[in-house]
Amino acid sequence: MAVVRRTGTIPQQASTKDAAPQQAQTPGDAETAAVPTMPAHLWAFGVGLALVGGGLLAAWAIWANGPVNTFRATSEGSIFAGLVVVTAAVERVLEPFTRWLPGRAAQHRYDWALAAMENGAGTTAATAKAKADLEQAKADKGIIAWGLATGLATVMSASGGFYLLHMIAENPQWDAVPTWVDSLITGLIVGSGTKPVHDLISRVQQNKEKGQLA
């Protein structure tokens, strides 16, 4: 639910004696307005699934052209460290391309609607609608970014032999799950962890900058 409240009022200009009486406030000019937030569009789900499917197809092609040796970790800590490294690599590769994902136009429309409302030229209803559209665009962006990260991580897993299930198996010869399927499982885990890793990297960079300024 997108809720918008008017935080300030623009003083009305003084009217002349012959001016008509001020009209009653319309519902569109209410102090508070709310518009339901819709889920992500179906086309965003389609794009996300298509990106994951493309990564799975590439992983299968890599598997079909020749086996890739599984990366062997010496301990659980090594597996976790490798997972963080792969996740950070995927996040860094995708970061320059996020500017072309949905959401920028909706953000601009919301900013314009918010400014117009605060200046007295817009309504809270229109601003709430723009905010709901922005939240839906963010949902679209999240699904597409997830598909892009998962597809890329699947390809990286298949090409580098970073198969999570095979790495944690006690028997090195375990092969109950094909490696190209294991690549997808690894890609799903990595693709779901790019945002937390991005937040972690951002905090580390901010703390480093604060330390340099101190």
Tab-separated table of C-alpha atoms in Angstrom:
chain	number	residue	atom	x	y	z
A	1	MET	CA	0.000	0.000	0.000
A	2	ALA	CA	1.452	3.329	-1.116
A	3	VAL	CA	0.472	6.076	1.354
A	4	VAL	CA	1.244	9.760	0.771
A	5	ARG	CA	0.700	12.610	3.230
A	6	ARG	CA	1.008	16.277	2.496
A	7	THR	CA	3.822	17.634	4.668
A	8	GLY	CA	3.399	21.318	3.918
A	9	THR	CA	0.840	23.737	2.577
A	10	ILE	CA	1.287	26.593	0.144
A	11	PRO	CA	-0.316	29.784	1.422
A	12	GLN	CA	-3.234	30.891	-0.678
A	13	GLN	CA	-3.088	34.295	-2.339
A	14	ALA	CA	-5.395	36.916	-0.887
A	15	SER	CA	-8.609	37.189	-2.834
A	16	THR	CA	-10.399	40.396	-3.706
A	17	LYS	CA	-13.785	41.342	-2.333
A	18	ASP	CA	-15.414	40.368	-5.614
A	19	ALA	CA	-13.729	36.955	-5.742
A	20	ALA	CA	-15.941	33.901	-5.621
A	21	PRO	CA	-16.068	31.946	-2.376
A	22	GLN	CA	-13.378	29.317	-2.039
A	23	GLN	CA	-14.568	25.953	-3.255
A	24	ALA	CA	-14.587	22.953	-0.976
A	25	GLN	CA	-11.548	20.710	-1.089
A	26	THR	CA	-11.958	17.875	-3.571
A	27	PRO	CA	-11.134	14.257	-2.656
A	28	GLY	CA	-8.086	14.449	-4.902
A	29	ASP	CA	-6.719	17.264	-2.744
A	30	ALA	CA	-7.039	15.365	0.533
A	31	GLU	CA	-4.229	15.583	3.047
A	32	THR	CA	-3.654	11.810	2.833
A	33	ALA	CA	-4.140	9.373	-0.035
A	34	ALA	CA	-3.451	5.665	-0.445
A	35	VAL	CA	-3.207	3.451	-3.521
A	36	PRO	CA	-2.751	-0.341	-3.408
A	37	THR	CA	0.669	-1.545	-4.535
A	38	MET	CA	0.466	-4.134	-7.289
A	39	PRO	CA	2.875	-7.091	-7.556
A	40	ALA	CA	5.512	-7.307	-10.240
A	41	HIS	CA	4.315	-7.554	-13.833
A	42	LEU	CA	4.057	-10.955	-15.477
A	43	TRP	CA	6.534	-9.874	-18.139
A	44	ALA	CA	9.126	-9.296	-15.404
A	45	PHE	CA	8.634	-12.865	-14.191
A	46	GLY	CA	8.995	-14.048	-17.782
A	47	VAL	CA	12.230	-12.122	-18.285
A	48	GLY	CA	13.649	-13.396	-14.994
A	49	LEU	CA	12.822	-17.016	-15.788
A	50	ALA	CA	14.193	-16.625	-19.320
A	51	LEU	CA	17.510	-15.371	-17.926
A	52	VAL	CA	17.696	-18.322	-15.537
A	53	GLY	CA	16.813	-20.680	-18.375
A	54	GLY	CA	19.540	-19.163	-20.542
A	55	GLY	CA	22.086	-19.735	-17.797
A	56	LEU	CA	20.928	-23.339	-17.380
A	57	LEU	CA	21.185	-23.929	-21.131
A	58	ALA	CA	24.727	-22.543	-21.152
A	59	ALA	CA	25.639	-24.763	-18.187
A	60	TRP	CA	24.297	-27.805	-20.007
A	61	ALA	CA	26.315	-26.877	-23.119
A	62	ILE	CA	29.485	-26.600	-21.021
A	63	TRP	CA	28.760	-29.987	-19.443
A	64	ALA	CA	28.028	-31.593	-22.823
A	65	ASN	CA	31.262	-30.318	-24.404
A	66	GLY	CA	33.501	-31.767	-21.724
A	67	PRO	CA	33.701	-32.352	-17.982
A	68	VAL	CA	34.980	-29.615	-15.716
A	69	ASN	CA	36.830	-30.701	-12.594
A	70	THR	CA	34.988	-29.925	-9.388
A	71	PHE	CA	36.568	-27.325	-7.157
A	72	ARG	CA	37.597	-29.140	-3.978
A	73	ALA	CA	37.512	-27.193	-0.735
A	74	THR	CA	39.539	-28.318	2.257
A	75	SER	CA	36.993	-27.227	4.877
A	76	GLU	CA	33.545	-25.763	5.395
A	77	GLY	CA	35.162	-22.366	5.825
A	78	SER	CA	36.735	-22.659	2.395
A	79	ILE	CA	33.353	-23.481	0.863
A	80	PHE	CA	31.779	-20.447	2.537
A	81	ALA	CA	34.666	-18.217	1.462
A	82	GLY	CA	34.377	-19.454	-2.113
A	83	LEU	CA	30.640	-18.823	-2.076
A	84	VAL	CA	31.172	-15.262	-0.862
A	85	VAL	CA	33.843	-14.654	-3.518
A	86	VAL	CA	31.622	-15.922	-6.346
A	87	THR	CA	28.658	-13.929	-5.047
A	88	ALA	CA	30.743	-10.763	-4.803
A	89	ALA	CA	32.108	-11.325	-8.319
A	90	VAL	CA	28.597	-11.670	-9.742
A	91	GLU	CA	27.461	-8.546	-7.884
A	92	ARG	CA	30.426	-6.512	-9.150
A	93	VAL	CA	29.883	-7.663	-12.750
A	94	LEU	CA	26.185	-6.779	-12.702
A	95	GLU	CA	26.469	-3.430	-10.917
A	96	PRO	CA	27.260	-1.337	-14.057
A	97	PHE	CA	24.206	-2.783	-15.823
A	98	THR	CA	21.658	-2.125	-13.085
A	99	ARG	CA	21.116	1.435	-14.330
A	100	TRP	CA	19.260	0.023	-17.351
A	101	LEU	CA	16.873	-2.050	-15.274
A	102	PRO	CA	13.288	-0.830	-14.732
A	103	GLY	CA	12.621	1.808	-12.113
A	104	ARG	CA	14.363	5.003	-13.210
A	105	ALA	CA	11.408	6.411	-15.163
A	106	ALA	CA	9.002	5.547	-12.338
A	107	GLN	CA	11.345	7.228	-9.844
A	108	HIS	CA	11.389	10.400	-11.952
A	109	ARG	CA	7.590	10.441	-12.222
A	110	TYR	CA	7.247	10.036	-8.471
A	111	ASP	CA	9.758	12.823	-7.795
A	112	TRP	CA	7.880	15.158	-10.136
A	113	ALA	CA	4.513	14.256	-8.596
A	114	LEU	CA	5.874	14.752	-5.078
A	115	ALA	CA	7.347	18.148	-5.958
A	116	ALA	CA	4.113	19.214	-7.648
A	117	MET	CA	2.084	18.160	-4.613
A	118	GLU	CA	4.294	20.067	-2.180
A	119	ASN	CA	4.109	23.158	-4.406
A	120	GLY	CA	0.328	23.019	-4.536
A	121	ALA	CA	0.112	22.067	-8.212
A	122	GLY	CA	-0.475	18.348	-7.686
A	123	THR	CA	-2.710	16.129	-5.610
A	124	THR	CA	-1.970	13.502	-3.008
A	125	ALA	CA	-3.940	10.973	-5.054
A	126	ALA	CA	-1.698	11.441	-8.084
A	127	THR	CA	1.407	11.247	-5.901
A	128	ALA	CA	0.176	8.064	-4.223
A	129	LYS	CA	-0.446	6.537	-7.653
A	130	ALA	CA	3.080	7.477	-8.742
A	131	LYS	CA	4.477	5.960	-5.542
A	132	ALA	CA	2.563	2.716	-6.125
A	133	ASP	CA	3.903	2.576	-9.682
A	134	LEU	CA	7.424	3.123	-8.341
A	135	GLU	CA	7.087	0.253	-5.876
A	136	GLN	CA	5.822	-2.005	-8.651
A	137	ALA	CA	8.758	-0.980	-10.846
A	138	LYS	CA	11.128	-1.834	-7.987
A	139	ALA	CA	9.497	-5.265	-7.781
A	140	ASP	CA	10.054	-5.707	-11.534
A	141	LYS	CA	13.674	-4.664	-11.119
A	142	GLY	CA	14.202	-7.110	-8.260
A	143	ILE	CA	12.873	-10.073	-10.253
A	144	ILE	CA	14.923	-9.225	-13.356
A	145	ALA	CA	18.060	-8.611	-11.281
A	146	TRP	CA	17.530	-11.960	-9.565
A	147	GLY	CA	17.207	-13.729	-12.922
A	148	LEU	CA	20.274	-11.980	-14.288
A	149	ALA	CA	22.372	-12.795	-11.215
A	150	THR	CA	21.187	-16.405	-11.111
A	151	GLY	CA	21.838	-16.959	-14.814
A	152	LEU	CA	25.319	-15.458	-14.636
A	153	ALA	CA	26.172	-17.389	-11.468
A	154	THR	CA	25.001	-20.616	-13.112
A	155	VAL	CA	27.348	-20.061	-16.052
A	156	MET	CA	30.244	-19.156	-13.757
A	157	SER	CA	29.595	-22.240	-11.647
A	158	ALA	CA	29.570	-24.536	-14.675
A	159	SER	CA	32.665	-23.025	-16.259
A	160	GLY	CA	34.703	-22.962	-13.040
A	161	GLY	CA	33.635	-26.270	-11.519
A	162	PHE	CA	32.100	-24.554	-8.497
A	163	TYR	CA	29.396	-27.145	-7.801
A	164	LEU	CA	28.061	-26.640	-4.301
A	165	LEU	CA	26.420	-30.051	-3.830
A	166	HIS	CA	29.477	-31.879	-5.139
A	167	MET	CA	31.744	-29.784	-2.925
A	168	ILE	CA	29.922	-30.659	0.285
A	169	ALA	CA	29.508	-34.354	-0.581
A	170	GLU	CA	31.581	-36.685	1.594
A	171	ASN	CA	32.306	-38.997	-1.331
A	172	PRO	CA	34.375	-37.222	-4.015
A	173	GLN	CA	32.915	-39.622	-6.593
A	174	TRP	CA	29.333	-38.711	-5.715
A	175	ASP	CA	27.427	-37.966	-8.906
A	176	ALA	CA	23.749	-38.423	-8.078
A	177	VAL	CA	23.017	-34.939	-9.432
A	178	PRO	CA	24.458	-33.922	-12.823
A	179	THR	CA	26.922	-31.082	-12.588
A	180	TRP	CA	24.850	-28.862	-14.881
A	181	VAL	CA	21.924	-29.207	-12.465
A	182	ASP	CA	24.287	-28.540	-9.577
A	183	SER	CA	25.323	-25.377	-11.418
A	184	LEU	CA	21.726	-24.172	-11.366
A	185	ILE	CA	21.394	-24.944	-7.647
A	186	THR	CA	24.613	-23.051	-6.965
A	187	GLY	CA	23.415	-20.206	-9.190
A	188	LEU	CA	20.138	-19.956	-7.280
A	189	ILE	CA	22.000	-19.675	-3.978
A	190	VAL	CA	24.481	-17.131	-5.337
A	191	GLY	CA	21.774	-15.150	-7.146
A	192	SER	CA	19.754	-14.828	-3.949
A	193	GLY	CA	22.768	-13.553	-2.010
A	194	THR	CA	23.999	-10.734	-4.232
A	195	LYS	CA	22.069	-8.006	-2.376
A	196	PRO	CA	23.348	-8.964	1.117
A	197	VAL	CA	26.892	-9.119	-0.247
A	198	HIS	CA	26.376	-5.749	-1.962
A	199	ASP	CA	25.204	-4.249	1.346
A	200	LEU	CA	28.194	-5.786	3.132
A	201	ILE	CA	30.653	-4.377	0.584
A	202	SER	CA	28.988	-0.955	0.794
A	203	ARG	CA	29.299	-0.929	4.600
A	204	VAL	CA	32.956	-1.928	4.414
A	205	GLN	CA	33.663	0.841	1.897
A	206	GLN	CA	31.802	3.417	3.999
A	207	ASN	CA	33.683	2.420	7.144
A	208	LYS	CA	36.964	2.632	5.240
A	209	GLU	CA	36.135	6.132	3.980
A	210	LYS	CA	35.154	7.243	7.482
A	211	GLY	CA	38.445	5.896	8.812
A	212	GLN	CA	40.401	7.836	6.205
A	213	LEU	CA	38.560	11.071	7.013
A	214	ALA	CA	39.040	10.649	10.766
